[in-house]
Coordinates of C-alpha atoms in Angstrom, one line a residue:
X106 CA 22.5 -114.4 -59.0
X107 CA 25.4 -111.9 -59.4
X108 CA 24.7 -109.6 -62.4
X109 CA 27.9 -108.9 -64.4
X110 CA 28.0 -105.9 -66.9
X111 CA 30.1 -106.1 -70.0
X112 CA 31.9 -103.1 -71.5
X113 CA 29.4 -103.1 -74.4
X114 CA 26.4 -102.4 -72.2
X115 CA 24.7 -105.8 -71.5
X116 CA 24.5 -107.8 -68.3
X117 CA 24.3 -111.5 -67.5
X118 CA 22.7 -112.9 -64.3
X119 CA 25.8 -114.8 -63.2
X120 CA 29.3 -115.6 -64.4
X121 CA 28.8 -119.2 -63.2
X122 CA 25.9 -121.6 -63.9
X123 CA 25.8 -124.7 -61.8
X124 CA 23.6 -127.7 -62.8
X125 CA 23.5 -131.3 -61.8
X126 CA 24.6 -134.2 -64.0
X127 CA 21.7 -135.6 -66.0
X128 CA 19.4 -132.7 -65.1
X129 CA 17.2 -130.7 -67.4
X130 CA 15.5 -127.3 -67.3
X131 CA 15.5 -126.7 -63.6
X132 CA 15.0 -123.0 -63.3
X133 CA 14.5 -119.7 -65.1
X134 CA 16.3 -116.4 -64.4
X135 CA 13.4 -114.1 -65.5
X136 CA 10.7 -114.2 -62.9
X137 CA 8.2 -112.4 -65.1
X138 CA 8.6 -114.8 -68.0
X139 CA 5.6 -117.0 -68.6
X140 CA 7.0 -118.9 -71.6
X141 CA 8.4 -122.3 -71.1
X142 CA 11.4 -122.6 -73.4
X143 CA 12.1 -126.3 -72.4
X144 CA 11.6 -128.9 -75.1
X145 CA 10.9 -132.4 -73.9
X146 CA 12.1 -133.7 -77.3
X147 CA 15.6 -132.7 -76.5
X148 CA 17.1 -134.8 -73.7
X149 CA 18.8 -132.9 -70.8
X150 CA 18.0 -129.5 -72.3
X151 CA 18.5 -126.4 -70.1
X152 CA 17.0 -123.0 -70.9
X153 CA 17.3 -119.8 -68.9
X154 CA 15.2 -116.9 -70.2
X155 CA 16.5 -113.4 -69.4
X156 CA 20.0 -114.7 -68.6
X157 CA 21.5 -111.9 -70.6
X158 CA 19.9 -108.4 -71.1
X159 CA 20.8 -105.1 -72.6
X160 CA 21.2 -101.8 -70.7
X161 CA 19.0 -98.9 -71.8
X162 CA 18.2 -98.9 -75.5
X163 CA 21.2 -101.0 -76.5
X164 CA 20.5 -103.7 -79.0
X165 CA 21.4 -107.1 -77.5
X166 CA 22.9 -109.7 -79.9
X167 CA 25.0 -112.2 -78.0
X168 CA 27.2 -115.1 -79.1
X169 CA 28.8 -117.8 -76.9
X170 CA 32.0 -119.3 -78.1
X171 CA 33.8 -122.1 -76.1
X172 CA 37.1 -121.3 -74.6
X173 CA 37.9 -125.0 -73.9
X174 CA 36.8 -127.1 -76.8
X175 CA 37.7 -130.5 -75.2
X176 CA 35.7 -129.8 -72.0
X177 CA 32.8 -128.5 -74.0
X178 CA 32.6 -131.5 -76.3
X179 CA 32.7 -133.8 -73.3
X180 CA 29.8 -132.1 -71.5
X181 CA 27.4 -130.8 -74.1
X182 CA 25.4 -132.4 -76.9
X183 CA 24.3 -128.9 -77.8
X184 CA 26.8 -126.1 -77.0
X185 CA 25.6 -123.1 -75.0
X186 CA 23.9 -120.4 -77.2
X187 CA 21.8 -117.3 -76.8
X188 CA 18.5 -116.3 -78.4
X189 CA 16.8 -113.1 -77.3
X190 CA 18.8 -113.2 -74.0
X191 CA 17.9 -116.9 -73.3
X192 CA 20.8 -119.1 -72.5
X193 CA 20.3 -122.7 -73.6
X194 CA 22.4 -125.9 -73.8
X195 CA 22.0 -129.7 -73.6
X196 CA 24.1 -132.0 -71.5
X197 CA 25.8 -135.2 -72.3
X198 CA 24.3 -138.0 -70.2
X199 CA 26.3 -139.2 -67.2
X200 CA 29.0 -136.6 -67.5
X201 CA 30.1 -133.9 -65.1
X202 CA 32.9 -131.3 -65.1
X203 CA 33.3 -127.6 -66.1
X204 CA 33.6 -125.7 -69.3
X205 CA 34.2 -122.0 -69.9
X206 CA 32.8 -119.8 -72.7
X207 CA 33.2 -116.2 -74.0
X208 CA 30.0 -114.2 -74.3
X209 CA 30.4 -111.7 -77.1
X210 CA 28.1 -108.7 -77.8
X211 CA 27.9 -108.6 -81.6
X212 CA 25.7 -105.5 -81.7
X213 CA 28.7 -103.2 -81.4
X214 CA 31.8 -102.7 -83.5
X215 CA 34.4 -103.8 -82.7
X216 CA 32.7 -106.7 -80.9
X217 CA 33.4 -106.9 -77.1
X218 CA 33.6 -110.1 -75.2
X219 CA 32.2 -110.6 -71.7
X220 CA 35.1 -112.1 -69.8
X221 CA 34.0 -115.7 -69.2
X222 CA 30.9 -117.8 -68.5
X223 CA 31.6 -120.9 -66.5
X224 CA 29.1 -123.8 -66.7
X225 CA 29.7 -126.4 -63.9
X226 CA 28.0 -129.8 -64.1
X227 CA 28.1 -131.3 -60.6
X228 CA 28.3 -135.1 -60.3
X229 CA 25.2 -137.0 -59.3
X230 CA 25.7 -140.7 -58.3
X231 CA 24.0 -143.2 -60.6
X232 CA 22.9 -146.5 -59.0
X233 CA 24.8 -149.7 -59.4
X234 CA 23.2 -152.5 -61.3
X235 CA 23.4 -156.2 -61.8
X236 CA 21.4 -159.2 -63.2
X237 CA 20.8 -162.6 -61.7
X238 CA 21.5 -166.0 -63.2
X239 CA 18.5 -168.2 -63.9
X240 CA 16.8 -170.0 -61.0
X241 CA 18.7 -172.9 -59.6
X242 CA 17.2 -176.4 -59.6
X243 CA 18.7 -179.3 -57.7
X244 CA 17.8 -182.7 -56.4
X245 CA 17.7 -183.9 -52.8
X246 CA 21.1 -185.2 -51.6
X247 CA 22.9 -183.3 -54.4
X248 CA 24.9 -181.6 -51.7
X249 CA 27.0 -178.5 -52.6
X250 CA 26.3 -175.9 -55.2
X251 CA 28.7 -173.2 -56.3
X252 CA 28.5 -170.8 -59.2
X253 CA 27.9 -167.2 -60.4
X254 CA 24.5 -166.1 -59.2
X255 CA 25.0 -162.3 -59.6
X256 CA 26.3 -161.3 -63.0
X257 CA 26.7 -158.2 -65.2
X258 CA 27.8 -156.1 -62.2
X259 CA 28.1 -152.4 -62.8
X260 CA 28.9 -149.5 -60.5
X261 CA 27.3 -147.2 -62.9
X262 CA 28.1 -145.5 -66.2
X263 CA 31.3 -143.7 -67.2
X264 CA 33.0 -142.1 -64.1
X265 CA 30.8 -144.1 -61.7
X266 CA 32.4 -147.3 -63.0
X267 CA 35.4 -146.7 -60.6
X268 CA 33.2 -146.9 -57.5
X269 CA 33.2 -150.0 -55.2
X270 CA 30.1 -152.1 -55.3
X271 CA 29.1 -154.3 -52.3
X272 CA 26.2 -156.8 -52.0
X273 CA 23.8 -157.9 -49.3
X274 CA 21.7 -161.1 -49.3
X275 CA 18.7 -162.3 -47.5
X276 CA 17.6 -165.9 -47.6
X277 CA 14.1 -167.3 -46.8
X278 CA 14.3 -171.1 -46.9
X279 CA 11.5 -173.7 -46.4
X280 CA 12.2 -175.8 -44.4
X281 CA 14.4 -173.5 -42.3
X282 CA 17.1 -176.2 -41.9
X283 CA 17.3 -176.7 -45.7
X284 CA 21.0 -175.7 -45.8
X285 CA 23.7 -177.5 -43.8
X286 CA 26.2 -174.9 -45.0
X287 CA 24.6 -171.4 -45.0
X288 CA 24.7 -169.6 -48.4
X289 CA 27.7 -167.4 -48.9
X290 CA 27.9 -164.6 -51.5
X291 CA 31.3 -163.2 -52.6
X292 CA 31.6 -159.7 -53.8
X293 CA 32.3 -161.0 -57.4
X294 CA 28.8 -162.5 -57.4
X295 CA 29.8 -166.1 -56.7
X296 CA 27.3 -168.0 -54.5
X297 CA 27.8 -171.2 -52.7
X298 CA 25.7 -173.4 -50.3
X299 CA 25.2 -177.0 -49.3
X300 CA 21.8 -178.6 -49.0
X301 CA 21.4 -180.8 -45.9
X302 CA 21.2 -184.6 -46.6
X303 CA 17.7 -185.9 -47.0
X304 CA 16.1 -182.5 -47.3
X305 CA 14.2 -180.9 -50.1
X306 CA 12.3 -177.6 -50.4
X307 CA 12.6 -174.1 -51.8
X308 CA 14.6 -171.0 -50.9
X309 CA 14.1 -167.4 -52.0
X310 CA 17.3 -165.3 -52.2
X311 CA 17.0 -161.5 -52.2
X312 CA 20.1 -159.6 -53.5
X313 CA 20.8 -155.9 -53.2
X314 CA 23.8 -153.8 -54.3
X315 CA 25.2 -150.5 -53.0
X316 CA 28.1 -148.3 -54.1
X317 CA 30.2 -145.7 -52.4
X318 CA 29.1 -142.7 -54.5
X319 CA 26.8 -141.3 -52.0
X320 CA 23.4 -139.6 -52.3
X321 CA 24.3 -135.9 -52.6
X322 CA 22.1 -133.9 -55.0
X323 CA 19.5 -136.7 -55.1
X324 CA 22.1 -139.3 -56.1
X325 CA 21.2 -143.0 -55.8
X326 CA 23.6 -145.5 -54.3
X327 CA 21.4 -148.6 -54.1
X328 CA 19.9 -151.1 -56.5
X329 CA 17.5 -154.0 -55.8
X330 CA 16.4 -156.2 -54.3
X331 CA 16.2 -158.8 -57.0
X332 CA 15.0 -162.4 -56.3
X333 CA 16.5 -165.7 -57.1
X334 CA 14.8 -169.0 -56.4
X335 CA 16.5 -172.3 -55.5
X336 CA 14.4 -175.4 -55.8
X337 CA 15.5 -178.7 -54.3
X338 CA 13.3 -181.4 -55.7
X339 CA 12.5 -184.5 -53.6
X340 CA 14.3 -187.8 -54.3
X341 CA 12.2 -190.8 -53.2
X342 CA 13.8 -192.9 -50.5
X343 CA 13.2 -196.6 -50.0
X344 CA 10.5 -197.4 -47.4
X345 CA 11.4 -199.8 -44.5
X346 CA 9.9 -202.0 -41.9
X347 CA 10.7 -205.0 -39.7
X348 CA 8.6 -208.1 -38.9
X349 CA 7.8 -208.9 -35.3
X350 CA 8.8 -212.6 -35.9
X351 CA 9.9 -214.6 -38.9
X352 CA 7.5 -217.4 -37.9
X353 CA 3.9 -216.8 -37.0
X354 CA 1.9 -219.7 -35.4
X355 CA -1.9 -220.1 -35.3
X356 CA -3.9 -223.1 -34.1
X357 CA -5.9 -225.3 -36.4
X358 CA -9.4 -223.9 -37.0
X359 CA -8.3 -220.4 -36.0
X360 CA -10.4 -218.9 -38.7
X361 CA -10.1 -215.1 -39.1
X362 CA -6.7 -213.9 -37.8
X363 CA -5.8 -210.2 -37.3
X364 CA -2.4 -209.4 -35.8
X365 CA -1.8 -205.7 -34.9
X366 CA 1.6 -204.3 -35.7
X367 CA 3.0 -207.4 -37.3
X368 CA 5.1 -205.1 -39.5
X369 CA 6.8 -202.7 -37.1
X370 CA 8.9 -199.5 -37.5
X371 CA 7.1 -198.8 -40.8
X372 CA 8.4 -195.7 -42.6
X373 CA 7.9 -194.3 -46.1
X374 CA 11.7 -193.5 -46.1
X375 CA 12.9 -190.4 -44.4
X376 CA 10.8 -188.4 -42.0
X377 CA 10.1 -185.7 -44.6
X378 CA 8.3 -188.3 -46.7
X379 CA 5.9 -189.3 -44.0
X380 CA 4.0 -186.1 -43.1
X381 CA 0.3 -186.3 -42.4
X382 CA -0.3 -183.2 -44.6
X383 CA 1.9 -182.4 -47.6
X384 CA 3.7 -179.1 -47.5
X385 CA 6.8 -177.5 -48.9
X386 CA 9.7 -179.6 -47.8
X387 CA 7.6 -182.6 -46.6
X388 CA 5.5 -185.2 -48.5
X389 CA 2.5 -187.2 -47.4
X390 CA 3.4 -190.4 -49.3
X391 CA 1.1 -193.4 -49.2
X392 CA 2.4 -196.9 -48.8
X393 CA 1.2 -200.3 -49.8
X394 CA 2.4 -203.8 -48.6
X395 CA 2.6 -206.3 -51.4
X396 CA 2.4 -210.0 -50.7
X397 CA 4.5 -211.3 -53.5
X398 CA 4.4 -215.1 -52.9
X399 CA 2.3 -217.7 -51.0
X400 CA 3.6 -221.2 -51.6
X401 CA 0.6 -223.1 -50.0
X402 CA -2.5 -221.0 -50.8
X403 CA -4.7 -224.0 -50.1
X404 CA -4.2 -223.4 -46.3
X405 CA -6.1 -220.2 -46.5
X406 CA -9.8 -219.2 -46.9
X407 CA -8.5 -215.7 -47.4
X408 CA -4.9 -215.0 -48.3
X409 CA -2.6 -213.0 -46.1
X410 CA -2.6 -209.1 -46.4
X411 CA -0.8 -206.4 -44.5
X412 CA -2.5 -203.0 -44.3
X413 CA -0.5 -199.6 -44.5
X414 CA -0.3 -199.6 -40.7
X415 CA 1.5 -203.0 -40.6
X416 CA -1.5 -205.1 -39.4
X417 CA -1.5 -208.7 -40.7
X418 CA -4.9 -210.3 -41.7
X419 CA -5.8 -213.8 -43.1
X420 CA -8.3 -216.5 -42.7
X421 CA -7.3 -220.2 -42.2
X422 CA -9.3 -223.0 -43.8
X423 CA -11.1 -225.2 -41.2
X424 CA -9.1 -228.4 -40.4
X425 CA -6.2 -227.2 -42.5
X426 CA -2.7 -227.7 -41.1
X427 CA 0.8 -227.1 -42.3
X428 CA 3.2 -224.3 -43.0
X429 CA 3.2 -221.8 -45.8
X430 CA 6.1 -219.5 -46.9
X431 CA 4.8 -216.0 -47.5

């Protein structure tokens, strides 16, 4: 620090005090001082013991008066003052700039002013911020979705609000091919994507924001990531099968009949409804064949059934002949 002597016989450690925006009590000018003048009850308070001292036996009584009222009001909740040589002041949150003050020695008459004290508050970048819309829920085959996913976008308080905010997005989808049109995020927070036909599952979106304010003096230019979940619920599709033949012949007295694969190409619907083990994006549905009508039940000792694999089974009555519509 550069000590500056006033005409009245006191010195200050420096004509310029430089602090960071949103900082508090970062240093003390008097190395021998064991007292901690900082009060945690006063936000953004700065206190510098021994900043001003008298020469010889001079009595030190100092007073700081602002030379630029508008700048001082914008930067300080508590204007700079002296007590026993300790300089103290409290900053306005999220403000930076410079204000100048006269330091006056009131122990002499007439009073003598030390030229100027400049307090410079250096800018420190505040992080951008945003919030996310609620989780998105859709149904299979709903197709395209578009809307505001990132909302309440802010580059930061006060002067930071003029900065440019940009976004990055990472998507983890199950199954991986869930989207036929990859998700797109615009810088205004608008999100769009298209779910592939016949697919369902879940996707986790991770959003982060950055601004162009930099990281000097421990500034922060990033925010996030925040997570948004997109859930695509399954929509049941109609099962299907074909019969090997519309007419099935057996001989009189055939008894027990078992025809493998009588119902062929059996599916539960789409491939993702026919998995051996259920998982995200794929169901393990069960299927049942229903015999809805038998017009001549008297031909059978056991009525026809078809098992889930498509195998036909029945038992014909001995000596019974004829045809039955099933």
